Amino acid sequence: RQMCIRDRESTVLQSKKKPPELKEKFFFMNAPEKDIIKAKIYAQMYTSQLIVKMRKISQPIIALINGAASGAGFALALASDVRIASVNARMNNAFIKVGFSGA
């Protein structure tokens, strides 16, 4: 796919953004600190939207897996276009063990 140089540069700049500092274990982005349940729901929605966005962008995504990929890490690896795993890589879909689809 063809892409404008300006678009490519802006994509690179976006990928260099630093994640927000976490003040406590359950603080996520703009969710209120005192409401842990809402923060968890927000984090789940943010993660699922991230995976959908990964599938929609035109640039290929390459995942390098070294170590354990379980839960959200496993989902991010599967959403990538190319996956390269080291000999130390271990992948786990825990939903299967308890009978859930994970979708």
Coordinates of C-alpha atoms in Angstrom, one line a residue:
R1 CA 0.0 0.0 0.0
Q2 CA 1.2 3.5 -0.8
M3 CA 1.5 5.9 2.0
C4 CA 2.5 9.6 2.2
I5 CA 5.8 10.3 3.9
R6 CA 4.0 12.7 6.2
D7 CA 1.7 9.9 7.4
R8 CA 4.6 7.6 8.0
E9 CA 6.5 10.1 10.1
S10 CA 3.4 10.9 12.2
T11 CA 2.9 7.2 12.8
V12 CA 6.5 6.9 14.0
L13 CA 6.0 9.9 16.4
Q14 CA 2.9 8.4 17.8
S15 CA 4.6 5.1 18.6
K16 CA 7.2 6.9 20.7
K17 CA 4.7 8.3 23.2
K18 CA 5.4 7.4 26.8
P19 CA 2.7 5.5 28.7
P20 CA 1.1 7.5 31.6
E21 CA 2.6 7.1 35.1
L22 CA 0.6 4.7 37.2
K23 CA -0.2 6.2 40.6
E24 CA -1.5 2.9 42.1
K25 CA -2.2 -0.6 40.9
F26 CA -5.7 0.1 39.5
F27 CA -5.2 3.6 38.0
F28 CA -5.9 3.6 34.3
M29 CA -5.7 6.7 32.0
N30 CA -8.5 9.1 32.8
A31 CA -10.6 6.8 35.1
P32 CA -11.1 8.1 38.6
E33 CA -8.7 6.6 41.2
K34 CA -11.4 5.8 43.7
D35 CA -13.5 3.7 41.4
I36 CA -11.5 0.5 40.8
I37 CA -14.3 -1.3 39.0
K38 CA -14.8 1.5 36.4
A39 CA -11.0 1.6 36.0
K40 CA -10.9 -2.1 35.2
I41 CA -13.7 -1.8 32.7
Y42 CA -12.1 1.2 31.1
A43 CA -8.8 -0.7 30.8
Q44 CA -10.6 -3.7 29.2
M45 CA -12.3 -1.4 26.6
Y46 CA -9.1 0.4 25.9
T47 CA -7.3 -2.9 25.3
S48 CA -10.0 -4.3 23.0
Q49 CA -10.1 -1.0 21.0
L50 CA -6.3 -1.2 20.7
I51 CA -6.5 -4.6 19.2
V52 CA -9.1 -3.5 16.7
K53 CA -7.0 -0.5 15.7
M54 CA -4.0 -2.8 15.3
R55 CA -5.9 -4.8 12.7
K56 CA -7.1 -1.7 10.8
I57 CA -3.8 0.1 10.2
S58 CA -2.0 -0.2 6.9
Q59 CA 1.5 -0.8 8.2
P60 CA 2.4 -4.4 9.1
I61 CA 2.9 -5.1 12.8
I62 CA 5.7 -7.5 13.9
A63 CA 5.5 -9.0 17.3
L64 CA 8.8 -10.3 18.9
I65 CA 7.9 -12.7 21.7
N66 CA 10.5 -13.6 24.3
G67 CA 9.1 -15.2 27.5
A68 CA 5.5 -15.7 28.5
A69 CA 2.6 -14.3 26.4
S70 CA -0.7 -14.8 28.3
G71 CA -3.9 -12.9 28.5
A72 CA -3.6 -9.4 26.9
G73 CA 0.0 -10.2 25.8
F74 CA -1.2 -13.2 23.9
A75 CA -4.1 -11.2 22.3
L76 CA -1.6 -8.5 21.2
A77 CA 0.7 -11.2 19.7
L78 CA -2.3 -12.7 17.8
A79 CA -3.4 -9.3 16.5
S80 CA 0.1 -8.8 15.0
D81 CA 0.6 -9.5 11.3
V82 CA 3.9 -11.4 11.9
R83 CA 5.0 -13.2 15.0
I84 CA 8.6 -14.1 15.7
A85 CA 9.1 -16.2 18.9
S86 CA 12.3 -17.1 20.6
V87 CA 13.0 -20.5 22.0
N88 CA 12.0 -19.1 25.4
A89 CA 8.6 -18.0 24.3
R90 CA 5.6 -19.6 26.0
M91 CA 2.0 -18.8 24.9
N92 CA -1.1 -19.5 26.9
N93 CA -4.8 -19.0 26.2
A94 CA -6.2 -19.6 29.7
F95 CA -9.8 -19.1 28.5
I96 CA -9.8 -22.5 26.9
K97 CA -9.0 -24.3 30.1
V98 CA -12.1 -22.9 31.8
G99 CA -14.4 -23.3 28.8
F100 CA -14.6 -19.6 27.7
S101 CA -14.1 -18.5 24.1
G102 CA -12.0 -15.4 25.0
A103 CA -14.0 -13.3 22.5

